[in-house]
PDB file of C-alpha atoms in Angstrom:
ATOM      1  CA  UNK X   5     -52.210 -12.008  26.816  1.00  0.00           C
ATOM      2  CA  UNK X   6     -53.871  -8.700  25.564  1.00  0.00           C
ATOM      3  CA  UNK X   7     -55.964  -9.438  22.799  1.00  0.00           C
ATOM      4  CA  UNK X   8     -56.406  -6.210  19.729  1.00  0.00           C
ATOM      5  CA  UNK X   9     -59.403  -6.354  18.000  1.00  0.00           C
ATOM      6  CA  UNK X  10     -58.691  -6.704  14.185  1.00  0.00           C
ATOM      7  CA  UNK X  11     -58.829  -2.897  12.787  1.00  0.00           C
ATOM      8  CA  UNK X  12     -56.421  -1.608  15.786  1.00  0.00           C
ATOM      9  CA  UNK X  13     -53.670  -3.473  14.357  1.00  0.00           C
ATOM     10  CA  UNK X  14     -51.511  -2.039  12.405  1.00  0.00           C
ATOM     11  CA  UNK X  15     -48.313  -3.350  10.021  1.00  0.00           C
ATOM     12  CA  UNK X  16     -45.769  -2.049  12.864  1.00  0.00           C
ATOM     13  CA  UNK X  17     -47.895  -3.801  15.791  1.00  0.00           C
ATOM     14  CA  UNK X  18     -47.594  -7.137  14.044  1.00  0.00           C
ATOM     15  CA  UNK X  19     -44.174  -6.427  13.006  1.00  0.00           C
ATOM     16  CA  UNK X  20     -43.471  -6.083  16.773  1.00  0.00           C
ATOM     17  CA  UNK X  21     -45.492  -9.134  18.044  1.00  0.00           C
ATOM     18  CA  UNK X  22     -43.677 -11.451  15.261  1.00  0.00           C
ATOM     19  CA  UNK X  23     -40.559  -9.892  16.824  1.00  0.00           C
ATOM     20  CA  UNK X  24     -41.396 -11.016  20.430  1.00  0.00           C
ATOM     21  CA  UNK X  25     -42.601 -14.209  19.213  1.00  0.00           C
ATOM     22  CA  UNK X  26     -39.083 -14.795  17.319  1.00  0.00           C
ATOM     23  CA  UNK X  27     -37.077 -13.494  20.246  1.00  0.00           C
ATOM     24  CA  UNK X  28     -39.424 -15.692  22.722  1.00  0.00           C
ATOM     25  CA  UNK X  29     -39.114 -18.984  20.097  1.00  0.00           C
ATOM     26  CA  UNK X  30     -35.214 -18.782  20.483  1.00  0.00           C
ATOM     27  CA  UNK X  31     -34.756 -18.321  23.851  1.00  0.00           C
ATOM     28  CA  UNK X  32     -36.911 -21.803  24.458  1.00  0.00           C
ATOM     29  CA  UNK X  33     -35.185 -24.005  21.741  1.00  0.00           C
ATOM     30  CA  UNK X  34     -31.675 -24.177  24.072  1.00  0.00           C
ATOM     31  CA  UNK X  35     -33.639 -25.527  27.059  1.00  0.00           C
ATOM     32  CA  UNK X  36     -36.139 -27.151  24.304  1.00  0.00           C
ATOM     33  CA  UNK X  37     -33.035 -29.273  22.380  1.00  0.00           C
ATOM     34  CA  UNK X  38     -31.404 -30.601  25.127  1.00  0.00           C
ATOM     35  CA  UNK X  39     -34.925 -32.479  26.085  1.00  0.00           C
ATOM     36  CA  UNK X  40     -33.696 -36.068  25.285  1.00  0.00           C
ATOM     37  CA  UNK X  41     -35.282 -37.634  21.678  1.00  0.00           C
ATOM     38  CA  UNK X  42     -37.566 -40.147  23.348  1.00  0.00           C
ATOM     39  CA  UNK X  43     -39.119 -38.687  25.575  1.00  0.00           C
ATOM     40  CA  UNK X  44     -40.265 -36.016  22.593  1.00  0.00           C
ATOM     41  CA  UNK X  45     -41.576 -39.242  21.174  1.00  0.00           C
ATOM     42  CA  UNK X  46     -43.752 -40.094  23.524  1.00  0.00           C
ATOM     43  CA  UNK X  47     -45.099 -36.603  23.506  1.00  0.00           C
ATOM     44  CA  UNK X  48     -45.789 -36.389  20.286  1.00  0.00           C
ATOM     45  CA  UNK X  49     -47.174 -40.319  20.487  1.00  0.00           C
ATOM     46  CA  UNK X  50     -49.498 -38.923  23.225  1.00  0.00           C
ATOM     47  CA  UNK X  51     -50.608 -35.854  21.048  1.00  0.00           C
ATOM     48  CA  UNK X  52     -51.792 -37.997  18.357  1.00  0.00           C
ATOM     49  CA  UNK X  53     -53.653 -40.218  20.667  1.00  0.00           C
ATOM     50  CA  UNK X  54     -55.581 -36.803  22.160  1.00  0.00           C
ATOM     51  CA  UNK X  55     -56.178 -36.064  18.392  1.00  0.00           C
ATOM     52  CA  UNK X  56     -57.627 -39.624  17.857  1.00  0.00           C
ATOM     53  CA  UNK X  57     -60.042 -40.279  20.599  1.00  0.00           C
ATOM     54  CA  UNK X  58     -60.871 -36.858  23.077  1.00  0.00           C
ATOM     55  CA  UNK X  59     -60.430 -34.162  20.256  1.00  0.00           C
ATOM     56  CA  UNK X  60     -61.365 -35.754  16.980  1.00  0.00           C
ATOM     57  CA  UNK X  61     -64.733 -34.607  16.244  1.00  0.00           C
ATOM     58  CA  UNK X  62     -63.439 -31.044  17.787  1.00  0.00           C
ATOM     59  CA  UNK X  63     -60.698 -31.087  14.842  1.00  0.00           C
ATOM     60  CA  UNK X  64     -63.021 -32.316  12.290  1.00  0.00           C
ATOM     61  CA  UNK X  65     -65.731 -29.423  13.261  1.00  0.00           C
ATOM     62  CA  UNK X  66     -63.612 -27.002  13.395  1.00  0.00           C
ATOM     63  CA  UNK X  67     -62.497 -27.612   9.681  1.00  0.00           C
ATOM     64  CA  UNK X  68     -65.255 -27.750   8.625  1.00  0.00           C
ATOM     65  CA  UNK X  69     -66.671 -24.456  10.195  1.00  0.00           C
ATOM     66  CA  UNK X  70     -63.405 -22.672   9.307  1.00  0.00           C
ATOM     67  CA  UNK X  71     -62.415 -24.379   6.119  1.00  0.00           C
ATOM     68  CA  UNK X  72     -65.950 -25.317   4.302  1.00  0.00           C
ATOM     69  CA  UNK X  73     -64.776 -29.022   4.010  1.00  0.00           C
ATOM     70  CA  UNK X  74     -67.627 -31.804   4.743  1.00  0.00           C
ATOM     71  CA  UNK X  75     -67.741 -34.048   7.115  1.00  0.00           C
ATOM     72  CA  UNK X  76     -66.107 -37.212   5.166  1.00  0.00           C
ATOM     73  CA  UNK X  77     -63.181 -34.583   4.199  1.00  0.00           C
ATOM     74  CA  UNK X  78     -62.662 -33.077   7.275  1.00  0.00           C
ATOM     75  CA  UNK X  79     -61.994 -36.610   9.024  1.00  0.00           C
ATOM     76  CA  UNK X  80     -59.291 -37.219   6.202  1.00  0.00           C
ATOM     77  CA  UNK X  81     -57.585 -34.397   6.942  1.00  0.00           C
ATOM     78  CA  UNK X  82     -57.945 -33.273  10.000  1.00  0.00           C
ATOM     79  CA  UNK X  83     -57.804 -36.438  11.711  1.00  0.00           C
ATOM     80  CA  UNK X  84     -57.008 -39.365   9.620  1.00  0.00           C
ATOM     81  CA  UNK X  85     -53.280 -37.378   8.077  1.00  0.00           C
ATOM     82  CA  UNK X  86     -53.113 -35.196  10.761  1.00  0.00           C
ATOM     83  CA  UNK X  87     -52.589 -38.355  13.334  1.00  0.00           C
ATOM     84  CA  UNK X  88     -50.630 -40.379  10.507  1.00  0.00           C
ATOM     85  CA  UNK X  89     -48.214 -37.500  10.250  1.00  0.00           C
ATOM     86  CA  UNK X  90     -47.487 -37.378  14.215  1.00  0.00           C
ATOM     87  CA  UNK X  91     -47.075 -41.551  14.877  1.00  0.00           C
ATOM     88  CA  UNK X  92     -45.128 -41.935  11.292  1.00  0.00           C
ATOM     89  CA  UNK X  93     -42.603 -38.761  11.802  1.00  0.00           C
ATOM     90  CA  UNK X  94     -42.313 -40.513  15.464  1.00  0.00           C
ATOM     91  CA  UNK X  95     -41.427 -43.434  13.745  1.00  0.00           C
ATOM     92  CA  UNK X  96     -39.125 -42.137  11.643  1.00  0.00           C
ATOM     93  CA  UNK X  97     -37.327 -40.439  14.231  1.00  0.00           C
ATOM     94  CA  UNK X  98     -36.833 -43.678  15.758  1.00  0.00           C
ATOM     95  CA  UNK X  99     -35.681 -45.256  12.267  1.00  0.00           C
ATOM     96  CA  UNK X 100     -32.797 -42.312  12.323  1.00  0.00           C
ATOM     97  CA  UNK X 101     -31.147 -42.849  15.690  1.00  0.00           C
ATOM     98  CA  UNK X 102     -30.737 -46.746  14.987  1.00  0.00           C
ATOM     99  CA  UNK X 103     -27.856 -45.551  12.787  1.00  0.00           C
ATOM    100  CA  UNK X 104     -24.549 -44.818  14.696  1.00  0.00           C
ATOM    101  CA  UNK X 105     -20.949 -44.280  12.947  1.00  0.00           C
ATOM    102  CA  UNK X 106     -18.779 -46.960  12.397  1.00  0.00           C
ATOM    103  CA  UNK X 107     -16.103 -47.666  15.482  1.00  0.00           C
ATOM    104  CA  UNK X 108     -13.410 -49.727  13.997  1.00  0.00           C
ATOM    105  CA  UNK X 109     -11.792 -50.150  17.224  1.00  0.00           C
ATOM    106  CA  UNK X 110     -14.154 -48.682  19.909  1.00  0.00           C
ATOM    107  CA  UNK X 111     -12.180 -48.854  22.986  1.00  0.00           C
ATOM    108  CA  UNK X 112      -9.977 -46.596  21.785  1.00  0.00           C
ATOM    109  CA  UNK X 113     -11.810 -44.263  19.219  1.00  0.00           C
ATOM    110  CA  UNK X 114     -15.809 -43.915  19.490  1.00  0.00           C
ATOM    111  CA  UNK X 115     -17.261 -42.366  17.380  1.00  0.00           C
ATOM    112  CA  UNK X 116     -21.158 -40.929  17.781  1.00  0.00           C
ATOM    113  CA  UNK X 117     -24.072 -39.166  16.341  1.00  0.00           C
ATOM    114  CA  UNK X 118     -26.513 -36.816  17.570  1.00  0.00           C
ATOM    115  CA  UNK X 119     -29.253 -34.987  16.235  1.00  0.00           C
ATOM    116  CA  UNK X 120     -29.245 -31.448  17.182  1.00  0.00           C
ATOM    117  CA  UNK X 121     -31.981 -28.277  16.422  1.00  0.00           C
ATOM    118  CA  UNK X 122     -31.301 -25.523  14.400  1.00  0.00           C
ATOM    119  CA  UNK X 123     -29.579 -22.636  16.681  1.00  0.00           C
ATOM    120  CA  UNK X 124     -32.555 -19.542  15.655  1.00  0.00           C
ATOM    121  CA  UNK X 125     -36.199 -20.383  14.582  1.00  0.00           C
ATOM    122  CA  UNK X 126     -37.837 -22.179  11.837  1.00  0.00           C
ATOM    123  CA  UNK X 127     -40.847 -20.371  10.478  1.00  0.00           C
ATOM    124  CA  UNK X 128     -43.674 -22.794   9.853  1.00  0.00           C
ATOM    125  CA  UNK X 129     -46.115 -20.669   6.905  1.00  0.00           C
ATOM    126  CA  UNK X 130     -49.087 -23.065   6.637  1.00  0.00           C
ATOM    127  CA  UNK X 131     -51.840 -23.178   3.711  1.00  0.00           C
ATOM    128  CA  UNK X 132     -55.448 -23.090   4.486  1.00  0.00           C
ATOM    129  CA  UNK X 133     -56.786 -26.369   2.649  1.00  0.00           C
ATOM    130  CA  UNK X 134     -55.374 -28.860   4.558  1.00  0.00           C
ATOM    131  CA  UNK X 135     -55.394 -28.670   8.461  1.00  0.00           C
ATOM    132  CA  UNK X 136     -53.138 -31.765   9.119  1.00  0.00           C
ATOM    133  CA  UNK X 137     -50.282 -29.629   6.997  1.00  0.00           C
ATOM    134  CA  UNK X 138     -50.634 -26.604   9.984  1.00  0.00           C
ATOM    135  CA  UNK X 139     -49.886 -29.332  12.307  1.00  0.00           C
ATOM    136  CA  UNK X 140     -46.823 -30.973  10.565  1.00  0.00           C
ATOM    137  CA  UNK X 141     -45.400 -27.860   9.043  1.00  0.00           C
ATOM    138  CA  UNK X 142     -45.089 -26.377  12.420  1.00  0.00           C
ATOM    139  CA  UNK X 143     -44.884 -29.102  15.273  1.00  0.00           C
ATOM    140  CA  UNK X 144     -41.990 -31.607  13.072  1.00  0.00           C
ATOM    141  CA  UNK X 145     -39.480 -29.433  13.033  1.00  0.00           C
ATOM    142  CA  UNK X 146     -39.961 -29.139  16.673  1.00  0.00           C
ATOM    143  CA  UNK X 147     -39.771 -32.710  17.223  1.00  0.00           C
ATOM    144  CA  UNK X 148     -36.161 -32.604  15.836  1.00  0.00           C
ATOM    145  CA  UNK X 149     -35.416 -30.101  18.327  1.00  0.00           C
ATOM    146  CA  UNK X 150     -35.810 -26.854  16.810  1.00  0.00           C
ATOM    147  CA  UNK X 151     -37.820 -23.693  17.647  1.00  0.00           C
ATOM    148  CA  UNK X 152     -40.791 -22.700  15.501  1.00  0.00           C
ATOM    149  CA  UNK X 153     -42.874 -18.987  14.901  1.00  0.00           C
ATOM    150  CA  UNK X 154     -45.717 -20.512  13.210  1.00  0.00           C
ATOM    151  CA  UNK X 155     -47.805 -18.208  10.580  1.00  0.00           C
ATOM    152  CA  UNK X 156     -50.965 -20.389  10.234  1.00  0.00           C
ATOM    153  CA  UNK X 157     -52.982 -19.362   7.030  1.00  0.00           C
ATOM    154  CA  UNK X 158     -55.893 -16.651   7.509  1.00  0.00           C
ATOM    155  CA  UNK X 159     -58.486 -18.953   6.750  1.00  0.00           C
ATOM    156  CA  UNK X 160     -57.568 -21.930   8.804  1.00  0.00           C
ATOM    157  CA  UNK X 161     -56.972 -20.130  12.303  1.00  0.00           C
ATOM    158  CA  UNK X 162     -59.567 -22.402  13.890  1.00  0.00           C
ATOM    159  CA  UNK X 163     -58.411 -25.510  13.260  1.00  0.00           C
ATOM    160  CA  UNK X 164     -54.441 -24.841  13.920  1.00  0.00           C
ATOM    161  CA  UNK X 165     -55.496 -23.273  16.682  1.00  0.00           C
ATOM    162  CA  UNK X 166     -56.556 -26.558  18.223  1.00  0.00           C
ATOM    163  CA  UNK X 167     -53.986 -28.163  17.505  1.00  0.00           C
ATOM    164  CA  UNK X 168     -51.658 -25.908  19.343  1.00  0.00           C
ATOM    165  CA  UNK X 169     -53.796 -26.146  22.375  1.00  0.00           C
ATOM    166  CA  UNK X 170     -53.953 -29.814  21.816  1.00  0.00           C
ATOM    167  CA  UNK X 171     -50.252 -29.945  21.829  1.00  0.00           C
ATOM    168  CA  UNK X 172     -50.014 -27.707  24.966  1.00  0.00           C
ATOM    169  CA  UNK X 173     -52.602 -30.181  26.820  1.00  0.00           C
ATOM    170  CA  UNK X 174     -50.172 -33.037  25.973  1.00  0.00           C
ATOM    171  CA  UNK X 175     -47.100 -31.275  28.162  1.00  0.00           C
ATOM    172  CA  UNK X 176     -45.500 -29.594  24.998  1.00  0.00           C
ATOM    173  CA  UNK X 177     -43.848 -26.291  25.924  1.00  0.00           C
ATOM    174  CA  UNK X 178     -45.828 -23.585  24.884  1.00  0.00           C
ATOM    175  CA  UNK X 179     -42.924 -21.094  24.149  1.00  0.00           C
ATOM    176  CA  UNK X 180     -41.142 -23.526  21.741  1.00  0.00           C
ATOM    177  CA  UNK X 181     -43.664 -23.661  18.775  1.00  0.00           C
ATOM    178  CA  UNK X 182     -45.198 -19.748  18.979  1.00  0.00           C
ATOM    179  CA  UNK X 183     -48.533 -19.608  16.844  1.00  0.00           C
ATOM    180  CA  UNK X 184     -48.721 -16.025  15.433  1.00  0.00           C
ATOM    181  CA  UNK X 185     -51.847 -15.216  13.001  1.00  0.00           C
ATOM    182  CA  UNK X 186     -50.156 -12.510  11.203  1.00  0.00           C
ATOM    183  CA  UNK X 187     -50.380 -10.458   8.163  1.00  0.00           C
ATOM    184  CA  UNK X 188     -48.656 -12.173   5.260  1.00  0.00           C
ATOM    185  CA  UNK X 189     -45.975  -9.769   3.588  1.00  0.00           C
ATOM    186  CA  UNK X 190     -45.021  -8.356   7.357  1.00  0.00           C
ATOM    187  CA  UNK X 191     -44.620 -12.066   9.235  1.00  0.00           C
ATOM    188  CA  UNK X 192     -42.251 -12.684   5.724  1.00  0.00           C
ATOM    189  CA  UNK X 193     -40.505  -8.826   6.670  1.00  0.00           C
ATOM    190  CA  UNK X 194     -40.300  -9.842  10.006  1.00  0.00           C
ATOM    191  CA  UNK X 195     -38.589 -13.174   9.521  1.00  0.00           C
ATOM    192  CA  UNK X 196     -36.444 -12.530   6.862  1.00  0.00           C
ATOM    193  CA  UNK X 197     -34.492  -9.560   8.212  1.00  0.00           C
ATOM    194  CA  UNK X 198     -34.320 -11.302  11.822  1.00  0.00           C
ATOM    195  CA  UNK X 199     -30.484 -12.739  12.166  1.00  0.00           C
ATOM    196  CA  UNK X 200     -32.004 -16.191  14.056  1.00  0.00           C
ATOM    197  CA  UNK X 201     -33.683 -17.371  10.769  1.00  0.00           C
ATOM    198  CA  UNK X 202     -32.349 -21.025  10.631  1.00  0.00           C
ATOM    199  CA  UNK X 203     -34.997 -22.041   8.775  1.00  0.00           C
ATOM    200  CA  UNK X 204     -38.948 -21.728   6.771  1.00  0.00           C
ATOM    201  CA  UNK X 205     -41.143 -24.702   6.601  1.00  0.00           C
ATOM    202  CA  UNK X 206     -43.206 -23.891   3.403  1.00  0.00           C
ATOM    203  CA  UNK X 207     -46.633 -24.814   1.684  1.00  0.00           C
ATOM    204  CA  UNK X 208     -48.090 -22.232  -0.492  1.00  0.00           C
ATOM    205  CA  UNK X 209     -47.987 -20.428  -4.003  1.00  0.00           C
ATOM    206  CA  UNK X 210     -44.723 -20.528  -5.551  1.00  0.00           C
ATOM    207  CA  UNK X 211     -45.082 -16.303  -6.409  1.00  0.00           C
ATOM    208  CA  UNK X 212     -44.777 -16.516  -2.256  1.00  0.00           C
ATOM    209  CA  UNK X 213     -42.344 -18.890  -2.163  1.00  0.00           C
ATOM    210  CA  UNK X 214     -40.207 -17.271  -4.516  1.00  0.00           C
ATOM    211  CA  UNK X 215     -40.289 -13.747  -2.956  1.00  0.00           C
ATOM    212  CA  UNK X 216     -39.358 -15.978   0.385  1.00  0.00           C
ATOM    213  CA  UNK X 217     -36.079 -17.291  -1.509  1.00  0.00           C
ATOM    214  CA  UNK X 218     -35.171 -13.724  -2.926  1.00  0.00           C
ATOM    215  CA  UNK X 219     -35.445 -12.162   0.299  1.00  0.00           C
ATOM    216  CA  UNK X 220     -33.348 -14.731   1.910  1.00  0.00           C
ATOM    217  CA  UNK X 221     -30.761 -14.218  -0.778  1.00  0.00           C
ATOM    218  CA  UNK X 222     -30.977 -10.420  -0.088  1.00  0.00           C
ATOM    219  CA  UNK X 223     -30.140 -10.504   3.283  1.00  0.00           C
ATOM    220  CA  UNK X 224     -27.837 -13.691   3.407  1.00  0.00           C
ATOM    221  CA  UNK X 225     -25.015 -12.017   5.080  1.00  0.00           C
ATOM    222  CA  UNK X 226     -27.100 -11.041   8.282  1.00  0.00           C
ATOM    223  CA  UNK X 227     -27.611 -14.129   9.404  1.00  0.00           C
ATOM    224  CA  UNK X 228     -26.552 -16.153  11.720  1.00  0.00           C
ATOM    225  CA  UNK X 229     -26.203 -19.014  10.184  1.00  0.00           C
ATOM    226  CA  UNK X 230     -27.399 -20.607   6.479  1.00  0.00           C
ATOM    227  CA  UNK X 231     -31.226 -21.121   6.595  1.00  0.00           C
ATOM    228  CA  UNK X 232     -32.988 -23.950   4.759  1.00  0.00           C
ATOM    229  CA  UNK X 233     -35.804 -23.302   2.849  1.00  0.00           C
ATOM    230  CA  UNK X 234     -38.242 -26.174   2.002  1.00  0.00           C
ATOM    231  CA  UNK X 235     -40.911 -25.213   0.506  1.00  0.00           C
ATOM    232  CA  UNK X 236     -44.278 -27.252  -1.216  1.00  0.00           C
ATOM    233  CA  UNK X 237     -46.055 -25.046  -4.132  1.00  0.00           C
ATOM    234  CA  UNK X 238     -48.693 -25.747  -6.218  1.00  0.00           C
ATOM    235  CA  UNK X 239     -48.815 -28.719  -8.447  1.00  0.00           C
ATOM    236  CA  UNK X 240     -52.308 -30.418  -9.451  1.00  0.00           C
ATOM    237  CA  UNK X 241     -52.853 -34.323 -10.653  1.00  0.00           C
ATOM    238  CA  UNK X 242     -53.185 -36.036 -13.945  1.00  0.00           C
ATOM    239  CA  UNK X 243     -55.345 -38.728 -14.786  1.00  0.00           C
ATOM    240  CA  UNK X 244     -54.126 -41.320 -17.449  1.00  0.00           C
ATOM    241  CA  UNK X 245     -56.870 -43.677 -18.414  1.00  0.00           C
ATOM    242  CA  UNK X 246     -56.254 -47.330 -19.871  1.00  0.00           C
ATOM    243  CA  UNK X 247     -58.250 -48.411 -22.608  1.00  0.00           C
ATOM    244  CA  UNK X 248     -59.921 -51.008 -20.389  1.00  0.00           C
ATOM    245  CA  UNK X 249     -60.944 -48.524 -17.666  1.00  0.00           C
ATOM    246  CA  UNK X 250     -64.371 -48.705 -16.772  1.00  0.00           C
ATOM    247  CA  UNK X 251     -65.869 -45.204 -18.273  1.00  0.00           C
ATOM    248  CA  UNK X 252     -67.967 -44.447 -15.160  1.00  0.00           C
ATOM    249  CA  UNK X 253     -65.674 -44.713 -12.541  1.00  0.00           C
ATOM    250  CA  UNK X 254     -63.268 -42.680 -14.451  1.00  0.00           C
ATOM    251  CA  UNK X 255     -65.714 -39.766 -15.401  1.00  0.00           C
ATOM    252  CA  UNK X 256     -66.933 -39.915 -11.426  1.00  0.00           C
ATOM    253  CA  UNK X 257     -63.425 -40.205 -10.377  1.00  0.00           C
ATOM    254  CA  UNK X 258     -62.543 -37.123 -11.994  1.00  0.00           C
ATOM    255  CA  UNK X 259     -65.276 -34.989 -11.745  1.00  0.00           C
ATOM    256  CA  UNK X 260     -64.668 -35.582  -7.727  1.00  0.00           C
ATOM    257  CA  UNK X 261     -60.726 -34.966  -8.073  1.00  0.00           C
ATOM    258  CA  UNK X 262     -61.470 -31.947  -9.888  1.00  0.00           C
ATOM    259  CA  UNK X 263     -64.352 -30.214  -8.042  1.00  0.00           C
ATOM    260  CA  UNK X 264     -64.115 -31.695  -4.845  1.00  0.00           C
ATOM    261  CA  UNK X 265     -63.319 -28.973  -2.000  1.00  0.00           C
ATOM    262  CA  UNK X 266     -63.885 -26.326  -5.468  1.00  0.00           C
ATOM    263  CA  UNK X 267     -60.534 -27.904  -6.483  1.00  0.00           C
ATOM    264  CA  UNK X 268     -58.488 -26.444  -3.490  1.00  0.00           C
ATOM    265  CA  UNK X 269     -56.359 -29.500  -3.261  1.00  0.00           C
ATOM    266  CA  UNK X 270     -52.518 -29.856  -4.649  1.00  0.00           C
ATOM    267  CA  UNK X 271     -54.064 -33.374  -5.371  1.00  0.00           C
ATOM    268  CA  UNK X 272     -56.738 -31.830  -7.566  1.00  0.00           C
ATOM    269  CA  UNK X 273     -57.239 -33.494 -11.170  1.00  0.00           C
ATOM    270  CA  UNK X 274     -56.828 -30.767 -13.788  1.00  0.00           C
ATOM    271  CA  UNK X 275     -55.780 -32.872 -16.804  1.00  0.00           C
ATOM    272  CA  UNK X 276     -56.523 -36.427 -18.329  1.00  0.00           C
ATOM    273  CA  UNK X 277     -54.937 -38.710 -21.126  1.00  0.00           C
ATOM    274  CA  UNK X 278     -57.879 -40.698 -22.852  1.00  0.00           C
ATOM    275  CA  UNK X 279     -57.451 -43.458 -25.231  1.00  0.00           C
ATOM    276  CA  UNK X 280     -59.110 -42.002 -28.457  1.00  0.00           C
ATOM    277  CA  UNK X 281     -61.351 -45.169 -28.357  1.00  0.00           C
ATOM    278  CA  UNK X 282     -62.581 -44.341 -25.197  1.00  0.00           C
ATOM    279  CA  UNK X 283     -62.825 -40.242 -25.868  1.00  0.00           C
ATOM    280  CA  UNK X 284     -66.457 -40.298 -27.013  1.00  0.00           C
ATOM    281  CA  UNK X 285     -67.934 -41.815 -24.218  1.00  0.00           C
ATOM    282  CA  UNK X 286     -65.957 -40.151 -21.526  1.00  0.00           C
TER     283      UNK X 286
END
């Protein structure tokens, strides 16, 4: 691969690589699909154990050189959730093929049910507070199957970057999930005007989000097929206090909820209900 140092790119160069990435991505999810379900399980099972033992303190440091986070938050996200989400989408993969279709008489009618990918791409656009979101936004719609151009967010290209060579250590095709730092408004031009769209994996601000959706709308009758759009915007916490809360914990509580990580979380406190009793001393 020919690496271009930052200022010689330009909005049609990364239009074009996000075009060969797409064109690449689609290609490898008809060999990719046909790869039967379990044995993507135990890939992805074998992924998370990499991310538990051999490359946990390499996730953790890389967050927190790339994303400011300390050490006790960097092991909840980038290790702690980011393993959760690979063994408990594994799991609930298994959970969905234990279903099968009634057969009321099945030696003469049988009926089945498979699970198939998305013909096209799914673009994966990540956020940069939480590392274990890069990882599941992109790499779980591949476990179903389906092809992925993956946008991680300018400020977390460390840490998803280890993850997709963690993922390529554990046997995963490299040319299913393609991980394409890109400009923001040209990766969206390039994906919304491409006919294999089948799909965008979404966490980010909803003014994105929304001019995602509209551009989707706009060019509905070019593609292929429907895409689905899932997307996560931002929402912050509440805290609601009973009167026999303990006043410390609750002012330490939220004064970490609120400020912790400068309040870059979606969990982030930003409002409280306080029993007028307890008002004053809070």
């Amino acid at each position: 691969m020919h690496c271009l140092h930052a200022p010689e790119l330009n909005s049609e160069m990364v239009m074009e690589v996000v075009q060969r990435a797409i064109k690449t991505t689609v290609e490898a999810q008809k060999k990719w699909d046909s790869v039967p379900l379990n044995e993507r399980i135990e890939l992805w099972l074998k992924a998370a154990d990499l991310m538990a033992t051999k490359y946990r303190m390499h996730l953790n440091a890389a967050t927190i050189l790339g994303q400011a986070k300390t050490p006790v938050q960097a092991e909840i996200d980038a290790s702690a959730e980011l393993v959760d989400f690979f063994r408990f989408n594994a799991l609930a993969v298994k959970d969905l093929t234990r279903y099968q279709p009634i057969s009321v008489k099945p030696e003469i009618s049988l009926n089945s049910m498979r699970y198939r990918g998305l013909e096209g791409f799914v673009a994966a656009i990540s956020p940069f507070n939480f590392t274990a979101i890069g990882g599941n936004l992109a790499y779980t719609p591949a476990l179903m199957g389906n092809g992925v151009v993956w946008k991680p967010s300018d400020t977390a290209l460390l840490s998803n970057y280890v993850i997709f060579k963690i993922m390529i250590e554990a046997g995963f095709p490299p040319d299913v999930v393609s991980f394409v730092p890109a400009d923001g408004p040209t990766f969206g031009e390039a994906i919304t005007t491409s006919p294999h769209l089948a799909g965008i994996n979404f966490t980010g601000s909803v003014p994105t989000f929304n001019w995602l959706c509209t551009e989707v709308g706009k060019n509905v009758s070019q593609y292929l097929g429907y895409p689905r759009l899932i997307g996560e915007c931002g929402g912050k916490n509440y805290h609601f206090v009973h009167p026999s809360a303990d006043v410390t914990s609750v002012v330490m509580a939220t004064i970490r909820s609120a400020f912790e990580f400068c309040g870059q979380k979606c969990s982030a406190c930003s409002r409280m209900y306080v029993p007028q009793s307890l008002w004053p001393q809070v």
